[in-house]
Structure formats: structure tokens, C-alpha cells
Amino acid sequence: MNTGTLILTAAGAGAGLWLLHKVGQVLTRVLEAAAAIAVVFLSIWFAVKGTYTAGRWLVRHWRTTLAVAALLAWCHWLGWPSLVITAAVTGLGLGSWRLASVTSFDVWAGRHLRSWWQRWAVYARRMPAWLRACRLTIPDDGHQVVVMVNPLRRRSAVAPRTKPRPDQVPQILGVRSGPSWDEVRVRLVPGQTPEDVDDAARALAVARGVSRCQVRELEPNVVSIDFQRRNLLADVVTCAPLADTDGSTVDLGRVWSGRTEYGTDWYQPLAGGHTLVAGSTGAGKNSVMWAPIVSIAPAIRAGLVRVNGIDPKGMELAYGRRLFHRYAVTSKDTLAMLDELVEGMEERKTAHAGRVRTVPITREHPLELIEFDEIGALVRYVGDRKTREAITERIALLTTQGRALGYTVRGYVQEPTKDTVPVRELFPRRICLRVASKSHVGMVLGEHAYDRGAWANRIGESEPGVGYLFGEGVREPLRVRAGWVPDQTIKELEDYVTGHRPTVPGTVHALPVPASFPAGGVA
């Protein structure tokens, strides 16, 4: 009995072991198959995710992608020595181009190269650290729960464990670099507002090592953090010296007026166009007015240009009263002057109709330059309504018909609203100095001028004469600073113009408007 029991027990144990062995083999095959399937799916997942991430990066940075692909293709097909030689020749050519003409170089190449370099060498590498230091990140409070199971105990222990994750940092979308400003477009993370970045503007400027930093809201979750790398117009620009030359040497189509943000001379045409200058009190409108007049002093003395002054305040132009061929202060005197100018314009039109398309500037038919200080006063506030309407009508006639007949109107205003200056749109060239609000920039320079970089409301009170130019021949707002004309120079100008007049008449030829200057490249 005992022997039989042992035999049966041994047989049952053997059968159980055999069954467990078979079950183990089946489970092993199942686990191996599951592991293989998991490896395949994980491989596919990581491959798809990696492809998507790489494709997204390549599309987002398509310029860099194309450049790297072109370099690899060049090295593969033509070899690296030819690439090195070509790069050296290209660098030498770009350097020579910049030395020959810094403005045209920056228009077509420099701003794009600078934007690319600033993005990858400066902002992509250092901007995240600046944002963290300025507390412009959002902490990720998410945590994982790790379940710990002890097989030797009846109950399982669940222990929560928080894994620290890096903070969410705003994403850099692009960099646009101009001659003095960098615009860094940033996408905010959930939980941030543009006001948060605006409050940290001063800290960001310190982190970047610049004096000024401005924040602009482009979209609800996109802002532009603008850094001023350098201020090329910080110093006062000295006006041109009085040149004792024949008036025929003066080019009225290219009159020196100051400096540009590129560090080059700023020229503007006085013949063949009208200009509206807007700026708050103390913005430097007198510099924009007097600097070109000093530059054309020989032509004024030669009788090729007659300057007419309208000065409602009776102060600014009165200091150079002897310089003006006609001068008016009151609204009635202004209307009488404008009537005389319109009458002369009609006479020229009658005399030259059908013979020439543009009346040449000579002593017999000089350029009539009308300097209208505070134009908004006489067309909106001063005088009776009938006189104001008549003045507005005369200005409209001069600005619409005077270009080809040798009549140029230059108006100056503090408040550039349509109600104040109803003929605002008749001035093809605009200059916006420091103004009080962002809306005034659009009123003067156009609807999208502010988005293109004409930030006239950011000009400091210590920068008189600094402004933005926009109009005929200029695609992008150009930052300029007019030459400062001291009181002594105005008196010397009076003596020079009213002194001896050359007896040999001359003719001044107006040249085309200078080329435009963009605000900056994009990377």
C-alpha cells in the first residue's frame, strides 16, 4: 500500500512537472512573441516620431535645411576644395560690396545674413537662459505615480513619486535683424500673457546687454521682443556748412538733410514732391525744416529757389525772416499768399502747357518752396470757418498740381489726425518724428508702417530730429535724424542769402528719389 502510494505520487508529480514544462514552453513562446511585437511597435513609434520631429524641424528651418543640403550635394559632386574656394571668393565679394555701398549691401544681403547669425549664434543658444533668469517660464507640475509591489507581503504598497520636469520655455519663432534693432518673435506657453513679458522688458535688456528692450503683441500668444543693439543716431548731427558756390551746382532732387540709421548721409528731394512732417512739441520739426534750407542756400541766393514761410506762431520762421520771399502769420495773410502762389502756378501752366511735362527750374521760373509751420492751426483752429476752408482748398490745389510746375509744399503738424489735416493724403512723402501714441504713426506713415518697424512713439525726448521716413520710393520705414541748425547758423544764412547775388543764372536738375532701405532681414 505504501509502495503503491509512493508510485502514484511519483507518477502524479512527474505528470505535473511535465505539464508545467509544457505550460512554461507555451508561455515562453507567448512572451517572446509579445516582446517581439512590442519591439516592432516601439521601433515603428520612435521611427514615426523621429521622422515627424525631424520633418517639422526641417520645414520650420527651411533656409538652414536647404543650405546644408546644398553644401552636402556640392561636397559630394564637386568636392570640398571647390566649396572652400567658392566660399572665399563669395566672402571677398560680399566684403567688397559692403565697403563700396553699405546701404545696398544691407538691403539685399547683409540683413539676411545678420538675422541668420543673430538667431543661431545668439538667441537660439542664450535666449532660453535669459527667459528662465527673468522668470518667464511656466513650471510643469505634472507627476508620475510609481506602484511598488512586494510579493512577500499580502498587501501591495503604493508610493507616489514626483519626477521633476523642465520648465516650459517660450519658443523662438524667428529673428529679424535691422541695422540697430533685433526683433525676436516668441510664442508664449499656456499660462503666460504679453503683459508678463512687458513687465520683464528691463530685465531682458540687462540680460541681453543692451540699453533698450521693447515688447510688441503680434498675436494673443505671440509677442516680439525687440532689442536695440546700438543707436546709430544717438549723437547730434551737425548741419551742412554754408557753401559759397554757384546755385547751379545745387541738386534740388538730392538735398542733404541729416543721417540715416545706416550711418550714411540722408538726402531728400525738394523739387517734384510735397512732404508732411508730424511730431510732438520738441520732437525736432525745426531741424527737418532748416537743414535742407541751409543745404540749398546757394540756389536761394542765386534766385533759383524762393522760400515762402507761413508761421502761425510767429516765432520759428520769424527768426530767419529776411530769408523768405513771402511771409505770413495770420490766416488772412496766409490766404492772400496762397492765392498769389496759385495764381503764379496757373500762369506757369498756361505758358508751358503742351510744351514740356515738367517746368525746368530757372531764375525766371524758380522753385517755389512753401514752408507751412503748424499747418493744422490754420486749417482747423485759427480763423473763421470760411477762411480755413479756403486755405485748405488752396493747399489741395498746390499739392495736386504744383509738382510739375515747380511748387513744393512742406507742412509741419503736431496732431496728424484727419480732422486736423484734411489734406494729409495729398502729401506723397511723410516724416514721423516722436509722437504720443502708436495710432499717430499709422496716421502719418500708413496703416502697416508700425508693423514694419516705424516705432516713432518710442523715440525718446532726448532725441530731437529723430524720426521715420516713408513715402515715394521708400518700401520700408527709414530711421533718420535731421541735422541740427543752431540760431547762429540761421543768422549767417540770412546774411548769406541777402548778400551779393551771382549774375550768371543757372539751372538745377532734379534727380530721382534715392533708393529705399528695409527695416531688417528675417531668419
PDB file of N, CA, C and O in Angstrom, residues 117-163:
ATOM      1  N   TRP A 117      22.617  84.878 -38.420  1.00  0.00           N
ATOM      2  CA  TRP A 117      23.669  84.763 -37.419  1.00  0.00           C
ATOM      3  C   TRP A 117      23.129  85.081 -36.027  1.00  0.00           C
ATOM      4  O   TRP A 117      23.428  84.363 -35.064  1.00  0.00           O
ATOM      5  N   GLN A 118      22.334  86.133 -35.894  1.00  0.00           N
ATOM      6  CA  GLN A 118      21.803  86.514 -34.590  1.00  0.00           C
ATOM      7  C   GLN A 118      20.886  85.425 -34.032  1.00  0.00           C
ATOM      8  O   GLN A 118      20.864  85.179 -32.825  1.00  0.00           O
ATOM      9  N   ARG A 119      20.156  84.761 -34.904  1.00  0.00           N
ATOM     10  CA  ARG A 119      19.237  83.727 -34.411  1.00  0.00           C
ATOM     11  C   ARG A 119      20.001  82.529 -33.857  1.00  0.00           C
ATOM     12  O   ARG A 119      19.749  82.090 -32.728  1.00  0.00           O
ATOM     13  N   TRP A 120      20.926  81.996 -34.651  1.00  0.00           N
ATOM     14  CA  TRP A 120      21.547  80.742 -34.258  1.00  0.00           C
ATOM     15  C   TRP A 120      22.733  80.941 -33.307  1.00  0.00           C
ATOM     16  O   TRP A 120      22.995  80.071 -32.470  1.00  0.00           O
ATOM     17  N   ALA A 121      23.446  82.039 -33.432  1.00  0.00           N
ATOM     18  CA  ALA A 121      24.622  82.236 -32.590  1.00  0.00           C
ATOM     19  C   ALA A 121      24.290  82.925 -31.268  1.00  0.00           C
ATOM     20  O   ALA A 121      25.046  82.802 -30.306  1.00  0.00           O
ATOM     21  N   VAL A 122      23.170  83.648 -31.221  1.00  0.00           N
ATOM     22  CA  VAL A 122      22.851  84.421 -30.020  1.00  0.00           C
ATOM     23  C   VAL A 122      21.555  83.934 -29.378  1.00  0.00           C
ATOM     24  O   VAL A 122      21.545  83.400 -28.258  1.00  0.00           O
ATOM     25  N   TYR A 123      20.444  84.109 -30.080  1.00  0.00           N
ATOM     26  CA  TYR A 123      19.148  83.931 -29.429  1.00  0.00           C
ATOM     27  C   TYR A 123      18.777  82.461 -29.227  1.00  0.00           C
ATOM     28  O   TYR A 123      18.254  82.097 -28.163  1.00  0.00           O
ATOM     29  N   ALA A 124      19.002  81.596 -30.209  1.00  0.00           N
ATOM     30  CA  ALA A 124      18.667  80.182 -30.020  1.00  0.00           C
ATOM     31  C   ALA A 124      19.508  79.564 -28.907  1.00  0.00           C
ATOM     32  O   ALA A 124      19.052  78.652 -28.206  1.00  0.00           O
ATOM     33  N   ARG A 125      20.708  80.049 -28.723  1.00  0.00           N
ATOM     34  CA  ARG A 125      21.611  79.463 -27.734  1.00  0.00           C
ATOM     35  C   ARG A 125      21.436  80.079 -26.360  1.00  0.00           C
ATOM     36  O   ARG A 125      21.564  79.381 -25.337  1.00  0.00           O
ATOM     37  N   ARG A 126      21.120  81.367 -26.277  1.00  0.00           N
ATOM     38  CA  ARG A 126      21.137  82.058 -24.991  1.00  0.00           C
ATOM     39  C   ARG A 126      19.774  82.543 -24.520  1.00  0.00           C
ATOM     40  O   ARG A 126      19.579  82.817 -23.340  1.00  0.00           O
ATOM     41  N   MET A 127      18.812  82.646 -25.436  1.00  0.00           N
ATOM     42  CA  MET A 127      17.505  83.177 -25.065  1.00  0.00           C
ATOM     43  C   MET A 127      16.797  82.332 -23.998  1.00  0.00           C
ATOM     44  O   MET A 127      16.200  82.887 -23.063  1.00  0.00           O
ATOM     45  N   PRO A 128      16.809  80.994 -24.073  1.00  0.00           N
ATOM     46  CA  PRO A 128      16.136  80.228 -23.018  1.00  0.00           C
ATOM     47  C   PRO A 128      16.678  80.521 -21.622  1.00  0.00           C
ATOM     48  O   PRO A 128      15.911  80.615 -20.648  1.00  0.00           O
ATOM     49  N   ALA A 129      17.990  80.703 -21.509  1.00  0.00           N
ATOM     50  CA  ALA A 129      18.564  81.031 -20.194  1.00  0.00           C
ATOM     51  C   ALA A 129      18.112  82.407 -19.729  1.00  0.00           C
ATOM     52  O   ALA A 129      17.846  82.616 -18.541  1.00  0.00           O
ATOM     53  N   TRP A 130      18.016  83.365 -20.653  1.00  0.00           N
ATOM     54  CA  TRP A 130      17.538  84.704 -20.273  1.00  0.00           C
ATOM     55  C   TRP A 130      16.098  84.628 -19.778  1.00  0.00           C
ATOM     56  O   TRP A 130      15.732  85.280 -18.796  1.00  0.00           O
ATOM     57  N   LEU A 131      15.268  83.861 -20.470  1.00  0.00           N
ATOM     58  CA  LEU A 131      13.858  83.756 -20.080  1.00  0.00           C
ATOM     59  C   LEU A 131      13.725  83.099 -18.702  1.00  0.00           C
ATOM     60  O   LEU A 131      12.881  83.508 -17.896  1.00  0.00           O
ATOM     61  N   ARG A 132      14.546  82.101 -18.434  1.00  0.00           N
ATOM     62  CA  ARG A 132      14.494  81.477 -17.115  1.00  0.00           C
ATOM     63  C   ARG A 132      14.959  82.441 -16.040  1.00  0.00           C
ATOM     64  O   ARG A 132      14.362  82.525 -14.954  1.00  0.00           O
ATOM     65  N   ALA A 133      16.034  83.165 -16.323  1.00  0.00           N
ATOM     66  CA  ALA A 133      16.549  84.108 -15.330  1.00  0.00           C
ATOM     67  C   ALA A 133      15.558  85.230 -15.058  1.00  0.00           C
ATOM     68  O   ALA A 133      15.494  85.753 -13.934  1.00  0.00           O
ATOM     69  N   CYS A 134      14.761  85.596 -16.046  1.00  0.00           N
ATOM     70  CA  CYS A 134      13.767  86.666 -15.884  1.00  0.00           C
ATOM     71  C   CYS A 134      12.411  86.120 -15.447  1.00  0.00           C
ATOM     72  O   CYS A 134      11.416  86.851 -15.491  1.00  0.00           O
ATOM     73  N   ARG A 135      12.355  84.839 -15.076  1.00  0.00           N
ATOM     74  CA  ARG A 135      11.131  84.199 -14.580  1.00  0.00           C
ATOM     75  C   ARG A 135       9.993  84.242 -15.611  1.00  0.00           C
ATOM     76  O   ARG A 135       8.843  84.523 -15.283  1.00  0.00           O
ATOM     77  N   LEU A 136      10.357  83.964 -16.851  1.00  0.00           N
ATOM     78  CA  LEU A 136       9.374  83.933 -17.923  1.00  0.00           C
ATOM     79  C   LEU A 136       9.153  82.496 -18.403  1.00  0.00           C
ATOM     80  O   LEU A 136       8.986  82.242 -19.595  1.00  0.00           O
ATOM     81  N   THR A 137       9.153  81.566 -17.473  1.00  0.00           N
ATOM     82  CA  THR A 137       8.865  80.171 -17.783  1.00  0.00           C
ATOM     83  C   THR A 137       7.700  79.706 -16.906  1.00  0.00           C
ATOM     84  O   THR A 137       7.378  80.322 -15.890  1.00  0.00           O
ATOM     85  N   ILE A 138       7.093  78.608 -17.296  1.00  0.00           N
ATOM     86  CA  ILE A 138       5.975  78.024 -16.552  1.00  0.00           C
ATOM     87  C   ILE A 138       6.406  76.652 -16.052  1.00  0.00           C
ATOM     88  O   ILE A 138       6.775  75.782 -16.854  1.00  0.00           O
ATOM     89  N   PRO A 139       6.403  76.411 -14.736  1.00  0.00           N
ATOM     90  CA  PRO A 139       6.797  75.087 -14.227  1.00  0.00           C
ATOM     91  C   PRO A 139       5.777  74.030 -14.586  1.00  0.00           C
ATOM     92  O   PRO A 139       4.567  74.286 -14.626  1.00  0.00           O
ATOM     93  N   ASP A 140       6.268  72.820 -14.849  1.00  0.00           N
ATOM     94  CA  ASP A 140       5.408  71.686 -15.171  1.00  0.00           C
ATOM     95  C   ASP A 140       5.139  70.915 -13.873  1.00  0.00           C
ATOM     96  O   ASP A 140       6.022  70.255 -13.327  1.00  0.00           O
ATOM     97  N   ASP A 141       3.908  71.003 -13.373  1.00  0.00           N
ATOM     98  CA  ASP A 141       3.561  70.376 -12.096  1.00  0.00           C
ATOM     99  C   ASP A 141       3.119  68.925 -12.235  1.00  0.00           C
ATOM    100  O   ASP A 141       2.714  68.296 -11.245  1.00  0.00           O
ATOM    101  N   GLY A 142       3.157  68.396 -13.450  1.00  0.00           N
ATOM    102  CA  GLY A 142       2.726  67.009 -13.619  1.00  0.00           C
ATOM    103  C   GLY A 142       3.669  66.038 -12.920  1.00  0.00           C
ATOM    104  O   GLY A 142       4.877  66.249 -12.845  1.00  0.00           O
ATOM    105  N   HIS A 143       3.134  64.931 -12.352  1.00  0.00           N
ATOM    106  CA  HIS A 143       3.953  63.932 -11.663  1.00  0.00           C
ATOM    107  C   HIS A 143       3.462  62.535 -12.006  1.00  0.00           C
ATOM    108  O   HIS A 143       2.319  62.340 -12.416  1.00  0.00           O
ATOM    109  N   GLN A 144       4.361  61.582 -11.853  1.00  0.00           N
ATOM    110  CA  GLN A 144       4.052  60.193 -12.110  1.00  0.00           C
ATOM    111  C   GLN A 144       3.899  59.444 -10.781  1.00  0.00           C
ATOM    112  O   GLN A 144       4.602  59.717  -9.815  1.00  0.00           O
ATOM    113  N   VAL A 145       3.003  58.452 -10.768  1.00  0.00           N
ATOM    114  CA  VAL A 145       2.803  57.607  -9.585  1.00  0.00           C
ATOM    115  C   VAL A 145       3.447  56.244  -9.842  1.00  0.00           C
ATOM    116  O   VAL A 145       3.092  55.553 -10.798  1.00  0.00           O
ATOM    117  N   VAL A 146       4.393  55.875  -8.997  1.00  0.00           N
ATOM    118  CA  VAL A 146       5.110  54.608  -9.130  1.00  0.00           C
ATOM    119  C   VAL A 146       4.510  53.613  -8.138  1.00  0.00           C
ATOM    120  O   VAL A 146       4.448  53.885  -6.937  1.00  0.00           O
ATOM    121  N   VAL A 147       4.041  52.467  -8.630  1.00  0.00           N
ATOM    122  CA  VAL A 147       3.423  51.434  -7.796  1.00  0.00           C
ATOM    123  C   VAL A 147       4.479  50.405  -7.431  1.00  0.00           C
ATOM    124  O   VAL A 147       5.101  49.794  -8.316  1.00  0.00           O
ATOM    125  N   MET A 148       4.702  50.195  -6.141  1.00  0.00           N
ATOM    126  CA  MET A 148       5.682  49.232  -5.639  1.00  0.00           C
ATOM    127  C   MET A 148       4.939  48.039  -5.051  1.00  0.00           C
ATOM    128  O   MET A 148       4.108  48.183  -4.148  1.00  0.00           O
ATOM    129  N   VAL A 149       5.214  46.855  -5.570  1.00  0.00           N
ATOM    130  CA  VAL A 149       4.542  45.631  -5.130  1.00  0.00           C
ATOM    131  C   VAL A 149       5.586  44.702  -4.521  1.00  0.00           C
ATOM    132  O   VAL A 149       6.592  44.368  -5.162  1.00  0.00           O
ATOM    133  N   ASN A 150       5.351  44.272  -3.273  1.00  0.00           N
ATOM    134  CA  ASN A 150       6.224  43.326  -2.574  1.00  0.00           C
ATOM    135  C   ASN A 150       5.548  41.962  -2.588  1.00  0.00           C
ATOM    136  O   ASN A 150       4.519  41.755  -1.941  1.00  0.00           O
ATOM    137  N   PRO A 151       6.090  40.982  -3.325  1.00  0.00           N
ATOM    138  CA  PRO A 151       5.421  39.671  -3.420  1.00  0.00           C
ATOM    139  C   PRO A 151       5.439  38.868  -2.121  1.00  0.00           C
ATOM    140  O   PRO A 151       4.710  37.881  -1.988  1.00  0.00           O
ATOM    141  N   LEU A 152       6.257  39.272  -1.159  1.00  0.00           N
ATOM    142  CA  LEU A 152       6.338  38.540   0.099  1.00  0.00           C
ATOM    143  C   LEU A 152       5.268  38.992   1.076  1.00  0.00           C
ATOM    144  O   LEU A 152       5.143  38.407   2.159  1.00  0.00           O
ATOM    145  N   ARG A 153       4.573  40.055   0.730  1.00  0.00           N
ATOM    146  CA  ARG A 153       3.510  40.537   1.612  1.00  0.00           C
ATOM    147  C   ARG A 153       2.158  40.321   0.958  1.00  0.00           C
ATOM    148  O   ARG A 153       2.042  40.197  -0.259  1.00  0.00           O
ATOM    149  N   ARG A 154       1.143  40.325   1.795  1.00  0.00           N
ATOM    150  CA  ARG A 154      -0.200  40.144   1.264  1.00  0.00           C
ATOM    151  C   ARG A 154      -0.716  41.396   0.558  1.00  0.00           C
ATOM    152  O   ARG A 154      -1.498  41.310  -0.370  1.00  0.00           O
ATOM    153  N   ARG A 155      -0.293  42.593   1.084  1.00  0.00           N
ATOM    154  CA  ARG A 155      -0.803  43.843   0.533  1.00  0.00           C
ATOM    155  C   ARG A 155       0.301  44.526  -0.285  1.00  0.00           C
ATOM    156  O   ARG A 155       1.477  44.430   0.046  1.00  0.00           O
ATOM    157  N   SER A 156      -0.143  45.208  -1.327  1.00  0.00           N
ATOM    158  CA  SER A 156       0.792  45.956  -2.174  1.00  0.00           C
ATOM    159  C   SER A 156       0.888  47.384  -1.659  1.00  0.00           C
ATOM    160  O   SER A 156      -0.107  47.980  -1.236  1.00  0.00           O
ATOM    161  N   ALA A 157       2.076  47.895  -1.694  1.00  0.00           N
ATOM    162  CA  ALA A 157       2.303  49.281  -1.243  1.00  0.00           C
ATOM    163  C   ALA A 157       2.349  50.204  -2.453  1.00  0.00           C
ATOM    164  O   ALA A 157       3.069  49.931  -3.412  1.00  0.00           O
ATOM    165  N   VAL A 158       1.586  51.275  -2.411  1.00  0.00           N
ATOM    166  CA  VAL A 158       1.567  52.272  -3.486  1.00  0.00           C
ATOM    167  C   VAL A 158       2.250  53.520  -2.975  1.00  0.00           C
ATOM    168  O   VAL A 158       1.766  54.147  -2.024  1.00  0.00           O
ATOM    169  N   ALA A 159       3.356  53.877  -3.592  1.00  0.00           N
ATOM    170  CA  ALA A 159       4.138  55.034  -3.136  1.00  0.00           C
ATOM    171  C   ALA A 159       4.202  56.069  -4.251  1.00  0.00           C
ATOM    172  O   ALA A 159       4.810  55.809  -5.294  1.00  0.00           O
ATOM    173  N   PRO A 160       3.525  57.237  -4.121  1.00  0.00           N
ATOM    174  CA  PRO A 160       3.624  58.289  -5.153  1.00  0.00           C
ATOM    175  C   PRO A 160       5.024  58.911  -5.155  1.00  0.00           C
ATOM    176  O   PRO A 160       5.601  59.160  -4.107  1.00  0.00           O
ATOM    177  N   ARG A 161       5.527  59.141  -6.356  1.00  0.00           N
ATOM    178  CA  ARG A 161       6.849  59.740  -6.501  1.00  0.00           C
ATOM    179  C   ARG A 161       6.786  60.801  -7.602  1.00  0.00           C
ATOM    180  O   ARG A 161       6.351  60.517  -8.721  1.00  0.00           O
ATOM    181  N   THR A 162       7.196  61.994  -7.292  1.00  0.00           N
ATOM    182  CA  THR A 162       7.153  63.091  -8.248  1.00  0.00           C
ATOM    183  C   THR A 162       8.480  63.188  -8.989  1.00  0.00           C
ATOM    184  O   THR A 162       9.531  63.306  -8.370  1.00  0.00           O
ATOM    185  N   LYS A 163       8.395  63.117 -10.320  1.00  0.00           N
ATOM    186  CA  LYS A 163       9.590  63.266 -11.131  1.00  0.00           C
ATOM    187  C   LYS A 163       9.689  64.709 -11.623  1.00  0.00           C
ATOM    188  O   LYS A 163       8.775  65.198 -12.291  1.00  0.00           O
TER     189      LYS A 163
END
